[in-house]
Amino acid sequence: MSELVQSLTKVRQSISPYLYLFILLGGISVWALTQGAYQISWFSVLQTTGYSLDQDIIMDVRLPRLLMAMLVGTTLAVSGALMQALFRNPLADPGLLGIAAGASVAVGLLIVFGERWQFLQQVEWLKPYTSSFAAFIGATITCSVIFRLSKNQGKVSVLHLLLAGIAINAIAGSATGLLTYISSDEQLRALTFWAMGNLGGARWEHVFTLASLLSPMLIFLVIKSQQLNLLLLGEEEARYLGLDVERFKGQIVLVVALLVGVAVAFSGLIGFIGLMVPHLVRMMFGSDNRLVVPCSAILGAALLTSADTVARILVIPAELPVGLVTSLLGGPFFLWLLMRNIKGGQ
């Protein structure tokens, strides 16, 4: 009998975090669908039949944007959790590798010089996706460069990886600054808006494309999350316990880079999600990566959906860049975290 009680307790403890987070995500999702320049009632959101203006706005405008925010938030949060576990550093973040910076350079080149590239103007089907395609190409090239620079005698060196990311971020920052300097007023606005993150204009084809690209990689990372706990013991101990550390690190870095590249391609640069969410999950549910990674996915979706909704309603009828809202949330969060650590003598 006692064994049965213990088993039920373990099941309850493992289900509870997911249940709480899914309830939170569901509530935020319904709230997000009701908010905007055109207010929609809760009843219209929950209504599944019939045709009306409310239903058209929900299905054609707000629901694709909601799903896009969930996918991007999930991606950034999971990537942050993986990077923090890999580097064993709570300040590690997907932007640390320079992948997002490489994507921003590619988009900057497209914005400033794209009108001169005649072949882009001739391919009609590519026009709506040019920024996303450029960002993905930039992220992929950056990923390849960083991965090659991080190899030390055939092994992936975390130190070399970190240094390569710092160097790429510096170079990309200089390139972006130069593009900003030579751009016209219209191009400068486009550069600034993209650099601050934007989920507006999301369409169903974007959602399906993003979901098909991200889902296999996210599932792979959730499956691998159990092995991340071995890295908490140190690389030598993990190797002793049977983990092929170099191969595992290479897999994680490659998949995280591809994830960030795809997400940034569709959303622009959105900061602090990958930093904040894993911290919050560990504070609430502990540091077991088997729980941290999937819970980060759900909470990341909820947090970015909330931030995007606030960005839409704060200055109606205009919209703020969602990256500005996440930065406003992230800055005070880490000031609080710093004060908490100082008081704790850490």
Short mmCIF file of C-alpha atoms in Angstrom, two decimals:
data_model
loop_
_atom_site.label_atom_id
_atom_site.label_comp_id
_atom_site.label_asym_id
_atom_site.label_seq_id
_atom_site.Cartn_x
_atom_site.Cartn_y
_atom_site.Cartn_z
CA MET A 1 0.00 0.00 0.00
CA SER A 2 2.79 2.39 0.89
CA GLU A 3 4.47 1.67 -2.45
CA LEU A 4 1.23 2.54 -4.26
CA VAL A 5 0.96 5.82 -2.34
CA GLN A 6 4.57 6.68 -3.18
CA SER A 7 3.97 5.90 -6.87
CA LEU A 8 0.84 8.08 -6.95
CA THR A 9 2.73 10.89 -5.21
CA LYS A 10 5.49 10.74 -7.82
CA VAL A 11 2.94 10.81 -10.65
CA ARG A 12 1.16 13.78 -9.05
CA GLN A 13 4.43 15.64 -8.57
CA SER A 14 5.45 15.06 -12.19
CA ILE A 15 2.05 15.99 -13.63
CA SER A 16 1.39 19.07 -11.49
CA PRO A 17 4.00 21.38 -13.10
CA TYR A 18 2.70 20.59 -16.59
CA LEU A 19 -0.91 20.98 -15.48
CA TYR A 20 -0.28 24.38 -13.88
CA LEU A 21 1.67 25.63 -16.88
CA PHE A 22 -0.88 24.42 -19.43
CA ILE A 23 -3.68 26.12 -17.48
CA LEU A 24 -1.59 29.32 -17.46
CA LEU A 25 -0.91 29.02 -21.20
CA GLY A 26 -4.59 28.37 -21.94
CA GLY A 27 -5.73 31.42 -19.98
CA ILE A 28 -3.14 33.66 -21.60
CA SER A 29 -4.10 32.36 -25.05
CA VAL A 30 -7.78 33.18 -24.61
CA TRP A 31 -6.86 36.61 -23.23
CA ALA A 32 -4.54 37.25 -26.20
CA LEU A 33 -7.28 36.40 -28.70
CA THR A 34 -9.68 38.92 -27.11
CA GLN A 35 -7.25 41.86 -27.03
CA GLY A 36 -6.35 44.36 -29.73
CA ALA A 37 -7.58 47.45 -31.51
CA TYR A 38 -10.82 45.53 -32.09
CA GLN A 39 -12.10 43.99 -28.85
CA ILE A 40 -13.54 40.48 -29.02
CA SER A 41 -15.60 38.85 -26.27
CA TRP A 42 -14.57 35.69 -24.46
CA PHE A 43 -17.70 34.02 -25.83
CA SER A 44 -16.66 34.69 -29.43
CA VAL A 45 -13.22 33.23 -28.75
CA LEU A 46 -14.68 30.05 -27.26
CA GLN A 47 -17.36 29.75 -29.96
CA THR A 48 -16.31 27.14 -32.53
CA THR A 49 -19.12 27.43 -35.09
CA GLY A 50 -20.66 30.16 -37.19
CA TYR A 51 -19.28 32.95 -39.32
CA SER A 52 -18.82 36.52 -38.11
CA LEU A 53 -16.34 39.37 -38.16
CA ASP A 54 -15.02 38.22 -34.78
CA GLN A 55 -14.38 34.72 -36.10
CA ASP A 56 -12.66 36.08 -39.21
CA ILE A 57 -10.33 38.26 -37.12
CA ILE A 58 -9.54 35.36 -34.79
CA MET A 59 -8.88 32.80 -37.52
CA ASP A 60 -7.09 35.03 -40.04
CA VAL A 61 -5.16 37.45 -37.82
CA ARG A 62 -4.90 36.65 -34.14
CA LEU A 63 -4.70 32.85 -34.04
CA PRO A 64 -1.77 32.61 -36.50
CA ARG A 65 0.03 35.31 -34.52
CA LEU A 66 -0.73 33.52 -31.24
CA LEU A 67 0.66 30.22 -32.56
CA MET A 68 3.71 31.99 -33.97
CA ALA A 69 4.40 33.55 -30.56
CA MET A 70 4.04 30.15 -28.90
CA LEU A 71 6.44 28.47 -31.33
CA VAL A 72 9.07 31.19 -31.11
CA GLY A 73 8.74 31.47 -27.31
CA THR A 74 9.08 27.71 -26.94
CA THR A 75 12.14 27.66 -29.18
CA LEU A 76 13.96 30.49 -27.42
CA ALA A 77 13.19 29.15 -23.94
CA VAL A 78 14.26 25.58 -24.72
CA SER A 79 17.40 26.87 -26.44
CA GLY A 80 18.21 28.94 -23.35
CA ALA A 81 17.70 25.96 -21.03
CA LEU A 82 19.98 23.82 -23.20
CA MET A 83 22.69 26.48 -23.39
CA GLN A 84 22.66 27.04 -19.63
CA ALA A 85 22.96 23.30 -19.02
CA LEU A 86 25.71 22.89 -21.62
CA PHE A 87 27.83 25.78 -20.33
CA ARG A 88 26.82 25.13 -16.71
CA ASN A 89 26.28 28.89 -16.54
CA PRO A 90 22.92 30.50 -15.63
CA LEU A 91 23.73 33.53 -17.81
CA ALA A 92 24.18 31.51 -21.00
CA ASP A 93 21.73 32.41 -23.72
CA PRO A 94 21.07 31.52 -27.39
CA GLY A 95 22.46 34.91 -28.40
CA LEU A 96 25.77 33.95 -26.82
CA LEU A 97 26.71 31.89 -29.89
CA GLY A 98 26.22 34.81 -32.26
CA ILE A 99 23.62 32.96 -34.34
CA ALA A 100 21.02 35.72 -34.01
CA ALA A 101 23.67 38.35 -34.77
CA GLY A 102 24.60 36.54 -37.98
CA ALA A 103 20.95 36.42 -38.99
CA SER A 104 20.59 40.16 -38.33
CA VAL A 105 23.52 40.94 -40.65
CA ALA A 106 21.92 38.92 -43.46
CA VAL A 107 18.60 40.72 -43.02
CA GLY A 108 20.41 44.06 -42.85
CA LEU A 109 22.14 43.33 -46.16
CA LEU A 110 18.78 42.44 -47.70
CA ILE A 111 17.08 45.60 -46.42
CA VAL A 112 19.86 47.94 -47.55
CA PHE A 113 20.91 46.30 -50.84
CA GLY A 114 17.94 44.07 -51.70
CA GLU A 115 16.44 46.47 -54.24
CA ARG A 116 19.60 46.20 -56.33
CA TRP A 117 19.33 42.41 -56.57
CA GLN A 118 17.10 41.99 -59.58
CA PHE A 119 16.63 38.24 -59.23
CA LEU A 120 14.80 38.78 -55.93
CA GLN A 121 12.31 41.05 -57.66
CA GLN A 122 11.62 38.50 -60.39
CA VAL A 123 10.71 35.55 -58.16
CA GLU A 124 7.18 36.41 -57.05
CA TRP A 125 6.63 33.52 -54.61
CA LEU A 126 9.83 34.38 -52.74
CA LYS A 127 8.99 38.02 -51.99
CA PRO A 128 6.96 37.42 -48.79
CA TYR A 129 9.72 35.19 -47.42
CA THR A 130 12.86 37.09 -48.40
CA SER A 131 13.61 38.39 -44.88
CA SER A 132 12.99 34.98 -43.31
CA PHE A 133 15.08 33.24 -45.95
CA ALA A 134 17.94 35.72 -45.56
CA ALA A 135 17.91 35.37 -41.77
CA PHE A 136 17.97 31.59 -42.00
CA ILE A 137 20.88 31.63 -44.47
CA GLY A 138 22.79 34.08 -42.24
CA ALA A 139 22.15 31.96 -39.15
CA THR A 140 23.19 28.76 -40.93
CA ILE A 141 26.44 30.25 -42.23
CA THR A 142 27.23 31.66 -38.79
CA CYS A 143 26.49 28.29 -37.22
CA SER A 144 28.89 26.57 -39.62
CA VAL A 145 31.67 29.08 -38.92
CA ILE A 146 31.25 28.89 -35.14
CA PHE A 147 31.13 25.12 -35.20
CA ARG A 148 34.37 24.91 -37.19
CA LEU A 149 36.11 27.43 -34.92
CA SER A 150 35.01 25.56 -31.80
CA LYS A 151 36.71 22.32 -32.85
CA ASN A 152 39.91 21.57 -30.94
CA GLN A 153 41.68 18.37 -32.04
CA GLY A 154 38.42 17.02 -33.37
CA LYS A 155 36.49 17.82 -30.19
CA VAL A 156 33.97 20.56 -29.49
CA SER A 157 35.57 22.91 -26.96
CA VAL A 158 33.07 24.87 -24.88
CA LEU A 159 35.71 27.56 -24.30
CA HIS A 160 36.42 27.89 -28.03
CA LEU A 161 32.69 27.90 -28.68
CA LEU A 162 32.20 30.78 -26.26
CA LEU A 163 35.13 32.77 -27.68
CA ALA A 164 33.95 32.18 -31.25
CA GLY A 165 30.48 33.42 -30.28
CA ILE A 166 31.91 36.57 -28.71
CA ALA A 167 34.00 37.25 -31.82
CA ILE A 168 31.07 36.67 -34.18
CA ASN A 169 28.84 38.94 -32.09
CA ALA A 170 31.46 41.70 -32.23
CA ILE A 171 31.94 41.38 -36.00
CA ALA A 172 28.21 41.19 -36.65
CA GLY A 173 27.61 44.22 -34.42
CA SER A 174 30.12 46.25 -36.42
CA ALA A 175 28.58 45.13 -39.71
CA THR A 176 25.08 45.99 -38.52
CA GLY A 177 26.30 49.39 -37.33
CA LEU A 178 27.82 50.08 -40.76
CA LEU A 179 24.61 49.06 -42.52
CA THR A 180 22.65 51.34 -40.19
CA TYR A 181 24.99 54.22 -41.01
CA ILE A 182 24.64 53.91 -44.81
CA SER A 183 20.90 53.14 -44.85
CA SER A 184 18.17 55.55 -45.86
CA ASP A 185 15.50 56.72 -43.40
CA GLU A 186 13.06 54.07 -44.60
CA GLN A 187 15.70 51.35 -44.46
CA LEU A 188 16.76 52.49 -41.00
CA ARG A 189 13.20 52.13 -39.71
CA ALA A 190 12.98 48.63 -41.19
CA LEU A 191 16.32 47.65 -39.63
CA THR A 192 15.34 49.01 -36.24
CA PHE A 193 11.92 47.36 -36.25
CA TRP A 194 13.35 43.97 -37.23
CA ALA A 195 16.12 44.21 -34.63
CA MET A 196 13.50 44.78 -31.92
CA GLY A 197 11.44 41.72 -32.87
CA ASN A 198 8.06 41.62 -34.54
CA LEU A 199 5.37 38.94 -34.79
CA GLY A 200 2.97 41.04 -36.85
CA GLY A 201 1.96 39.79 -40.27
CA ALA A 202 2.02 36.14 -39.20
CA ARG A 203 0.06 33.94 -41.60
CA TRP A 204 -0.97 30.30 -41.54
CA GLU A 205 1.70 29.32 -44.06
CA HIS A 206 4.32 30.86 -41.75
CA VAL A 207 2.95 28.88 -38.80
CA PHE A 208 2.92 25.58 -40.73
CA THR A 209 6.43 26.16 -42.07
CA LEU A 210 7.79 27.10 -38.66
CA ALA A 211 6.05 24.19 -36.92
CA SER A 212 7.32 21.64 -39.45
CA LEU A 213 10.89 22.91 -39.07
CA LEU A 214 10.93 23.28 -35.30
CA SER A 215 8.90 20.31 -34.06
CA PRO A 216 11.40 17.51 -34.87
CA MET A 217 14.29 19.45 -33.31
CA LEU A 218 12.32 20.35 -30.17
CA ILE A 219 11.25 16.73 -29.69
CA PHE A 220 14.88 15.66 -30.11
CA LEU A 221 16.00 18.11 -27.41
CA VAL A 222 13.30 17.04 -24.95
CA ILE A 223 14.38 13.41 -25.44
CA LYS A 224 18.02 14.38 -24.86
CA SER A 225 17.22 16.43 -21.74
CA GLN A 226 17.78 13.44 -19.45
CA GLN A 227 21.42 13.26 -20.55
CA LEU A 228 21.89 16.93 -19.66
CA ASN A 229 21.72 15.97 -15.99
CA LEU A 230 24.96 14.04 -16.47
CA LEU A 231 26.72 17.25 -17.53
CA LEU A 232 25.80 18.81 -14.19
CA LEU A 233 28.26 16.36 -12.64
CA GLY A 234 31.08 17.59 -14.89
CA GLU A 235 32.37 16.30 -18.21
CA GLU A 236 34.73 13.71 -16.74
CA GLU A 237 32.02 12.20 -14.56
CA ALA A 238 29.55 12.23 -17.47
CA ARG A 239 32.11 10.46 -19.66
CA TYR A 240 32.73 7.91 -16.91
CA LEU A 241 28.97 7.21 -16.77
CA GLY A 242 28.93 6.34 -20.47
CA LEU A 243 28.00 9.63 -22.17
CA ASP A 244 29.84 10.44 -25.40
CA VAL A 245 30.37 14.03 -24.25
CA GLU A 246 31.91 15.47 -27.43
CA ARG A 247 29.27 14.03 -29.71
CA PHE A 248 26.51 15.10 -27.33
CA LYS A 249 27.81 18.69 -27.10
CA GLY A 250 28.08 18.86 -30.88
CA GLN A 251 24.51 17.66 -31.31
CA ILE A 252 23.15 20.15 -28.79
CA VAL A 253 25.05 23.12 -30.25
CA LEU A 254 24.04 22.26 -33.82
CA VAL A 255 20.35 21.80 -33.01
CA VAL A 256 20.20 24.94 -30.84
CA ALA A 257 21.84 26.95 -33.62
CA LEU A 258 19.34 25.68 -36.18
CA LEU A 259 16.44 26.34 -33.80
CA VAL A 260 17.51 29.91 -33.12
CA GLY A 261 18.18 30.50 -36.81
CA VAL A 262 14.70 29.36 -37.81
CA ALA A 263 12.96 31.28 -35.00
CA VAL A 264 14.86 34.51 -35.65
CA ALA A 265 14.12 34.20 -39.35
CA PHE A 266 10.40 34.54 -38.67
CA SER A 267 10.31 36.83 -35.63
CA GLY A 268 13.37 39.09 -35.65
CA LEU A 269 15.55 39.51 -32.58
CA ILE A 270 13.72 38.86 -29.31
CA GLY A 271 15.84 38.96 -26.19
CA PHE A 272 15.63 37.70 -22.61
CA ILE A 273 13.18 34.82 -23.18
CA GLY A 274 16.03 32.32 -23.28
CA LEU A 275 17.51 33.86 -20.14
CA MET A 276 14.42 34.42 -18.01
CA VAL A 277 12.34 31.32 -18.58
CA PRO A 278 14.83 28.61 -17.47
CA HIS A 279 15.53 30.66 -14.31
CA LEU A 280 11.84 30.88 -13.50
CA VAL A 281 11.33 27.16 -14.13
CA ARG A 282 14.23 26.21 -11.86
CA MET A 283 12.94 28.52 -9.14
CA MET A 284 9.50 26.91 -9.30
CA PHE A 285 10.22 23.25 -10.04
CA GLY A 286 13.89 22.52 -9.35
CA SER A 287 16.91 21.92 -11.56
CA ASP A 288 16.16 18.46 -13.01
CA ASN A 289 16.60 19.00 -16.76
CA ARG A 290 14.02 16.31 -17.50
CA LEU A 291 11.53 18.80 -16.06
CA VAL A 292 13.31 22.07 -16.87
CA VAL A 293 13.37 21.59 -20.66
CA PRO A 294 9.67 20.71 -21.28
CA CYS A 295 8.46 23.19 -18.65
CA SER A 296 10.61 25.90 -20.24
CA ALA A 297 8.89 25.13 -23.55
CA ILE A 298 5.43 25.75 -22.08
CA LEU A 299 6.39 28.78 -19.99
CA GLY A 300 8.35 30.28 -22.90
CA ALA A 301 5.24 30.06 -25.07
CA ALA A 302 3.14 31.69 -22.34
CA LEU A 303 5.64 34.48 -21.65
CA LEU A 304 6.17 35.50 -25.27
CA THR A 305 2.43 35.35 -25.94
CA SER A 306 1.88 37.69 -22.99
CA ALA A 307 4.63 40.05 -24.14
CA ASP A 308 3.26 40.15 -27.69
CA THR A 309 -0.25 40.88 -26.42
CA VAL A 310 1.04 43.74 -24.27
CA ALA A 311 2.95 45.06 -27.29
CA ARG A 312 -0.29 45.06 -29.29
CA ILE A 313 -2.49 46.83 -26.73
CA LEU A 314 -0.16 49.27 -24.99
CA VAL A 315 -0.26 52.00 -27.65
CA ILE A 316 -3.42 51.14 -29.63
CA PRO A 317 -3.84 51.52 -32.63
CA ALA A 318 -0.06 51.31 -33.08
CA GLU A 319 2.07 48.39 -31.88
CA LEU A 320 5.32 48.22 -29.94
CA PRO A 321 8.06 45.81 -31.03
CA VAL A 322 7.73 42.69 -28.89
CA GLY A 323 11.48 42.66 -28.22
CA LEU A 324 11.09 46.00 -26.45
CA VAL A 325 8.52 44.50 -24.08
CA THR A 326 10.66 41.43 -23.32
CA SER A 327 13.62 43.70 -22.60
CA LEU A 328 11.49 45.79 -20.24
CA LEU A 329 10.57 42.57 -18.43
CA GLY A 330 14.05 41.05 -18.55
CA GLY A 331 16.02 44.00 -17.23
CA PRO A 332 14.18 44.34 -13.90
CA PHE A 333 14.11 40.55 -13.55
CA PHE A 334 17.86 40.29 -13.59
CA LEU A 335 18.29 43.30 -11.32
CA TRP A 336 16.07 41.47 -8.84
CA LEU A 337 18.06 38.28 -9.37
CA LEU A 338 21.30 40.17 -8.73
CA MET A 339 19.94 41.73 -5.53
CA ARG A 340 18.71 38.32 -4.40
CA ASN A 341 22.14 36.76 -4.92
CA ILE A 342 23.89 39.64 -3.14
CA LYS A 343 21.61 39.30 -0.12
CA GLY A 344 22.21 35.56 -0.14
CA GLY A 345 25.96 36.11 -0.15
CA GLN A 346 26.40 34.37 -3.52
#
